[in-house]
Tab-separated table of C-alpha atoms in Angstrom:
chain	number	residue	atom	x	y	z
A	1	MET	CA	161.991	97.822	-1.323
A	2	SER	CA	163.137	97.322	2.272
A	3	THR	CA	161.971	94.588	4.630
A	4	ASP	CA	159.928	97.120	6.606
A	5	ASP	CA	158.312	98.527	3.460
A	6	PHE	CA	157.389	95.056	2.247
A	7	LEU	CA	155.846	93.979	5.533
A	8	ALA	CA	153.952	97.253	5.893
A	9	ARG	CA	152.439	96.677	2.471
A	10	PHE	CA	151.778	92.959	2.481
A	11	GLY	CA	151.780	91.796	6.114
A	12	ALA	CA	148.576	90.878	7.917
A	13	ALA	CA	147.792	92.585	11.200
A	14	GLY	CA	144.691	93.115	13.301
A	15	GLN	CA	142.499	91.563	15.899
A	16	ARG	CA	140.936	88.958	13.597
A	17	GLN	CA	142.398	86.704	10.969
A	18	PRO	CA	141.336	87.521	7.392
A	19	ASP	CA	139.771	84.880	5.212
A	20	PRO	CA	142.864	83.088	3.854
A	21	VAL	CA	141.473	82.563	0.365
A	22	ALA	CA	140.419	86.216	0.008
A	23	ALA	CA	143.762	87.374	1.429
A	24	ALA	CA	145.689	85.215	-0.995
A	25	GLN	CA	143.616	86.389	-3.951
A	26	GLN	CA	144.042	90.047	-2.961
A	27	ALA	CA	147.786	89.571	-2.543
A	28	MET	CA	148.010	88.041	-6.012
A	29	ARG	CA	146.326	91.121	-7.510
A	30	ASN	CA	148.987	93.444	-6.068
A	31	PRO	CA	152.205	94.059	-8.039
A	32	LEU	CA	154.799	91.740	-6.510
A	33	PRO	CA	158.082	93.274	-5.346
A	34	LYS	CA	161.411	91.829	-6.388
A	35	ARG	CA	163.339	89.812	-3.867
A	36	PHE	CA	165.667	92.331	-2.217
A	37	TYR	CA	167.732	90.080	0.072
A	38	GLU	CA	170.255	87.333	-0.529
A	39	LYS	CA	169.568	85.040	2.407
A	40	ALA	CA	166.947	84.461	5.076
A	41	GLY	CA	168.032	82.911	8.341
A	42	VAL	CA	167.465	82.768	12.085
A	43	LEU	CA	169.293	84.739	14.770
A	44	GLU	CA	168.954	83.978	18.479
A	45	ARG	CA	168.798	87.170	20.507
A	46	ASP	CA	167.173	88.216	23.797
A	47	ASP	CA	165.789	84.689	24.333
A	48	LEU	CA	163.899	84.877	21.023
A	49	PHE	CA	164.544	83.557	17.540
A	50	HIS	CA	164.560	86.368	14.983
A	51	VAL	CA	163.934	86.004	11.271
A	52	ALA	CA	166.863	87.766	9.655
A	53	LEU	CA	167.158	88.933	6.054
A	54	ASP	CA	170.812	89.425	5.196
A	55	GLY	CA	171.528	89.558	8.918
A	56	ARG	CA	168.913	92.190	9.752
A	57	THR	CA	165.837	91.337	11.808
A	58	ALA	CA	162.678	91.476	9.721
A	59	ARG	CA	159.808	93.456	11.201
A	60	THR	CA	156.045	93.220	11.294
A	61	PRO	CA	153.786	95.920	9.818
A	62	ALA	CA	153.693	97.513	13.305
A	63	ARG	CA	157.514	97.490	13.218
A	64	LYS	CA	157.871	94.841	15.903
A	65	PRO	CA	160.713	92.358	15.430
A	66	LEU	CA	159.620	89.268	13.535
A	67	ALA	CA	160.762	87.081	16.416
A	68	VAL	CA	159.237	84.105	18.191
A	69	ALA	CA	160.033	81.894	21.155
A	70	SER	CA	160.201	78.700	19.088
A	71	ARG	CA	163.212	77.884	16.928
A	72	THR	CA	161.027	75.491	14.934
A	73	VAL	CA	158.607	78.282	14.026
A	74	ALA	CA	161.428	80.732	13.288
A	75	GLU	CA	163.124	78.257	10.971
A	76	ALA	CA	159.840	77.645	9.160
A	77	LEU	CA	159.387	81.403	8.767
A	78	ALA	CA	162.913	81.804	7.407
A	79	ALA	CA	162.338	78.916	4.996
A	80	GLU	CA	159.190	80.652	3.750
A	81	TRP	CA	161.198	83.807	3.025
A	82	ASP	CA	164.072	81.846	1.510
A	83	ALA	CA	161.664	80.022	-0.812
A	84	GLN	CA	160.751	83.288	-2.551
A	85	THR	CA	162.512	83.488	-5.903
A	86	GLY	CA	162.543	86.434	-8.294
A	87	GLU	CA	159.507	88.022	-6.676
A	88	ILE	CA	158.117	87.949	-3.154
A	89	ASP	CA	154.648	86.434	-3.236
A	90	PRO	CA	152.593	86.916	-0.041
A	91	ALA	CA	150.174	84.236	-1.254
A	92	ARG	CA	152.955	81.743	-0.595
A	93	MET	CA	153.760	83.137	2.864
A	94	PRO	CA	150.844	82.069	5.106
A	95	LEU	CA	153.040	81.564	8.157
A	96	THR	CA	154.527	85.057	7.915
A	97	ARG	CA	151.101	86.633	7.596
A	98	LEU	CA	149.772	84.706	10.568
A	99	VAL	CA	152.751	85.469	12.811
A	100	ASN	CA	152.467	89.149	11.882
A	101	SER	CA	148.851	89.041	13.023
A	102	ALA	CA	149.833	87.303	16.240
A	103	LEU	CA	152.519	89.815	17.142
A	104	ASP	CA	150.689	92.950	16.039
A	105	GLY	CA	147.106	92.037	16.950
A	106	VAL	CA	146.596	88.970	19.111
A	107	ALA	CA	149.285	89.966	21.612
A	108	ASP	CA	147.185	92.991	22.622
A	109	GLN	CA	143.771	91.341	22.259
A	110	HIS	CA	144.329	87.889	23.722
A	111	GLU	CA	141.272	87.931	25.975
A	112	ALA	CA	139.004	88.912	23.093
A	113	VAL	CA	140.486	86.158	20.933
A	114	ARG	CA	139.969	83.580	23.678
A	115	ALA	CA	136.388	84.735	24.162
A	116	GLU	CA	135.705	84.344	20.449
A	117	ILE	CA	137.081	80.794	20.474
A	118	VAL	CA	134.742	79.931	23.366
A	119	ARG	CA	131.775	81.540	21.594
A	120	TYR	CA	132.571	79.459	18.537
A	121	ALA	CA	132.222	76.327	20.667
A	122	GLY	CA	128.618	77.348	21.239
A	123	SER	CA	127.815	76.560	17.596
A	124	ASP	CA	130.540	74.070	16.724
A	125	ALA	CA	130.164	72.436	13.304
A	126	LEU	CA	130.667	68.961	14.758
A	127	CYS	CA	127.562	69.352	16.927
A	128	TYR	CA	125.222	69.824	13.943
A	129	ARG	CA	124.385	66.550	12.242
A	130	ALA	CA	122.744	65.522	9.029
A	131	GLY	CA	119.386	63.741	9.201
A	132	GLU	CA	120.006	62.031	5.875
A	133	PRO	CA	121.288	60.335	3.786
A	134	GLU	CA	122.005	57.382	6.009
A	135	ALA	CA	125.547	56.931	4.671
A	136	LEU	CA	126.493	60.488	5.699
A	137	VAL	CA	124.827	60.132	9.105
A	138	GLU	CA	126.797	56.947	9.739
A	139	ARG	CA	130.050	58.556	8.630
A	140	GLN	CA	129.559	61.567	10.915
A	141	ASP	CA	128.788	59.299	13.856
A	142	ALA	CA	131.765	57.030	13.170
A	143	VAL	CA	134.300	59.856	12.847
A	144	TRP	CA	132.981	62.632	15.080
A	145	ASN	CA	131.406	60.775	18.017
A	146	PRO	CA	134.580	59.087	19.352
A	147	LEU	CA	136.510	62.338	18.997
A	148	ILE	CA	133.895	64.363	20.865
A	149	ALA	CA	133.626	61.719	23.580
A	150	ALA	CA	137.393	61.723	24.102
A	151	LEU	CA	137.465	65.520	24.394
A	152	GLU	CA	134.477	65.528	26.750
A	153	ASP	CA	136.276	63.103	29.039
A	154	ARG	CA	139.368	65.302	28.948
A	155	ILE	CA	137.671	68.625	29.696
A	156	GLY	CA	134.841	67.386	31.906
A	157	GLY	CA	131.886	68.716	29.917
A	158	ARG	CA	129.220	67.373	27.568
A	159	PHE	CA	128.237	68.890	24.235
A	160	VAL	CA	124.642	68.837	23.007
A	161	MET	CA	124.121	67.407	19.510
A	162	ALA	CA	121.555	68.841	17.081
A	163	GLN	CA	120.131	67.787	13.749
A	164	GLY	CA	119.977	70.234	10.887
A	165	VAL	CA	120.911	73.921	11.161
A	166	ILE	CA	118.590	75.153	13.928
A	167	PHE	CA	120.730	76.762	16.634
A	168	THR	CA	120.998	74.704	19.804
A	169	GLN	CA	122.354	76.295	22.977
A	170	GLN	CA	125.320	74.530	24.546
A	171	PRO	CA	125.315	74.128	28.343
A	172	GLN	CA	127.243	76.791	30.208
A	173	THR	CA	129.160	74.025	31.957
A	174	VAL	CA	130.718	72.833	28.713
A	175	LEU	CA	131.505	76.399	27.607
A	176	ASP	CA	133.196	77.017	30.966
A	177	ALA	CA	135.190	73.808	30.501
A	178	VAL	CA	136.263	74.969	27.040
A	179	ALA	CA	137.235	78.375	28.439
A	180	LYS	CA	139.519	76.749	31.012
A	181	ARG	CA	141.322	74.808	28.295
A	182	VAL	CA	141.650	77.853	26.039
A	183	ALA	CA	142.994	79.914	28.947
A	184	VAL	CA	146.142	77.798	29.113
A	185	ILE	CA	147.117	78.849	25.568
A	186	THR	CA	149.184	81.818	26.727
A	187	SER	CA	151.489	82.447	23.770
A	188	PRO	CA	150.070	85.020	21.302
A	189	VAL	CA	151.579	82.982	18.481
A	190	ALA	CA	149.936	79.751	19.635
A	191	LEU	CA	146.668	81.590	20.271
A	192	ALA	CA	146.686	82.965	16.729
A	193	GLY	CA	147.232	79.430	15.510
A	194	ALA	CA	144.352	78.193	17.644
A	195	HIS	CA	142.027	80.862	16.255
A	196	ASN	CA	142.917	80.078	12.667
A	197	VAL	CA	142.601	76.314	13.133
A	198	MET	CA	139.159	76.929	14.622
A	199	THR	CA	138.142	79.228	11.757
A	200	LEU	CA	139.442	76.985	8.994
A	201	THR	CA	137.862	73.828	10.411
A	202	GLY	CA	134.693	75.469	11.729
A	203	SER	CA	135.344	73.749	15.030
A	204	THR	CA	136.687	74.638	18.450
A	205	ILE	CA	136.322	70.937	19.246
A	206	LEU	CA	138.848	69.985	16.571
A	207	MET	CA	141.212	72.746	17.680
A	208	LEU	CA	141.108	71.546	21.288
A	209	ALA	CA	141.496	67.918	20.196
A	210	LEU	CA	144.714	68.945	18.446
A	211	THR	CA	145.886	70.857	21.520
A	212	GLU	CA	145.135	67.862	23.737
A	213	ARG	CA	146.882	65.515	21.268
A	214	LEU	CA	143.738	63.460	20.808
A	215	ILE	CA	144.059	63.745	17.036
A	216	ASP	CA	146.762	64.663	14.540
A	217	ALA	CA	146.634	67.437	11.953
A	218	GLU	CA	145.726	65.181	9.037
A	219	ALA	CA	142.872	63.501	10.898
A	220	ALA	CA	141.537	66.869	12.084
A	221	TRP	CA	141.553	68.209	8.517
A	222	ALA	CA	139.730	65.114	7.285
A	223	ALA	CA	137.158	65.359	10.086
A	224	ALA	CA	136.516	69.015	9.261
A	225	HIS	CA	135.898	68.168	5.604
A	226	LEU	CA	133.854	65.027	6.141
A	227	ASP	CA	130.645	66.490	4.686
A	228	GLU	CA	132.478	68.105	1.786
A	229	ASP	CA	134.338	64.914	0.948
A	230	TYR	CA	131.095	62.973	1.026
A	231	GLN	CA	129.623	65.340	-1.569
A	232	ILE	CA	132.802	65.177	-3.659
A	233	GLY	CA	132.506	61.397	-3.638
A	234	ILE	CA	129.069	61.731	-5.207
A	235	TRP	CA	129.392	64.736	-7.503
A	236	GLY	CA	133.135	65.202	-7.932
A	237	GLN	CA	135.113	68.390	-7.304
A	238	ASP	CA	135.608	71.257	-9.725
A	239	GLU	CA	138.981	72.834	-10.315
A	240	GLU	CA	138.185	76.155	-8.634
A	241	ALA	CA	136.953	74.463	-5.460
A	242	ALA	CA	140.062	72.297	-5.376
A	243	GLU	CA	142.255	75.385	-5.683
A	244	ARG	CA	140.449	77.131	-2.819
A	245	ARG	CA	140.828	74.072	-0.652
A	246	ALA	CA	144.556	73.835	-1.420
A	247	ILE	CA	145.027	77.453	-0.333
A	248	ARG	CA	143.108	76.831	2.874
A	249	ARG	CA	145.189	73.740	3.578
A	250	LYS	CA	148.394	75.776	3.479
A	251	GLU	CA	146.848	78.270	5.880
A	252	TYR	CA	145.745	75.396	8.097
A	253	ASP	CA	149.206	73.811	8.165
A	254	ALA	CA	150.716	77.154	9.194
A	255	ALA	CA	148.119	77.538	11.950
A	256	VAL	CA	148.703	74.010	13.251
A	257	LEU	CA	152.433	74.679	13.444
A	258	LEU	CA	151.833	77.755	15.591
A	259	LEU	CA	149.263	75.978	17.758
A	260	THR	CA	151.487	72.980	18.452
A	261	LYS	CA	154.966	74.542	18.368
A	262	GLY	CA	154.404	78.223	19.085
């Protein structure tokens, strides 16, 4: 199987990112091809860093060169390919799938992707608070409030908090402020990372906090899973849920790399 055939079969392309858990599970159900190359590396050409398999540029499902502007991202992509052993397992290639989506989909739909990120801010998970138990309420306030306040100061807008799950409209001023910040993410690769960070955390606020360097990746992940971790502390976590979370974490790490380095 050639590089092009493999990417056409297993690469992810399109305007929206697929659910990472579902994508990984589907990939694992497909027969896995044998590794057909000896070495994966990086070639610098035309001011881009190409992922090369045995010296040939790999391509996306739309047959675009698998090439990015960041050497750091290209080296991480090559490492992902080099880590494949006897078989090539797309479930262990989240960065490749996401970059394929960026190059084949986001590059031509960047305004739609930005608009979706702004719409997401209108119902951000961090703006919907528990009414009880008191321990969870206190934990949300302690972790989320300082983060939101820091972002509000940075963007010049104020989010409205709500209790429970009843939809609460955010002021247009804060959505406009979010839109201005999202507009400066010009790279399709970074924009794909931004979209996936937002989707995986349920929060445009956390994505922007990462972009603005108000929080690091580990703290953002913990903030996104505050409610879940509270429940785990009470009831424990089953094996299947832990496996799903581990898959999502790999997808998240790939997205953060693109957001911060792409």
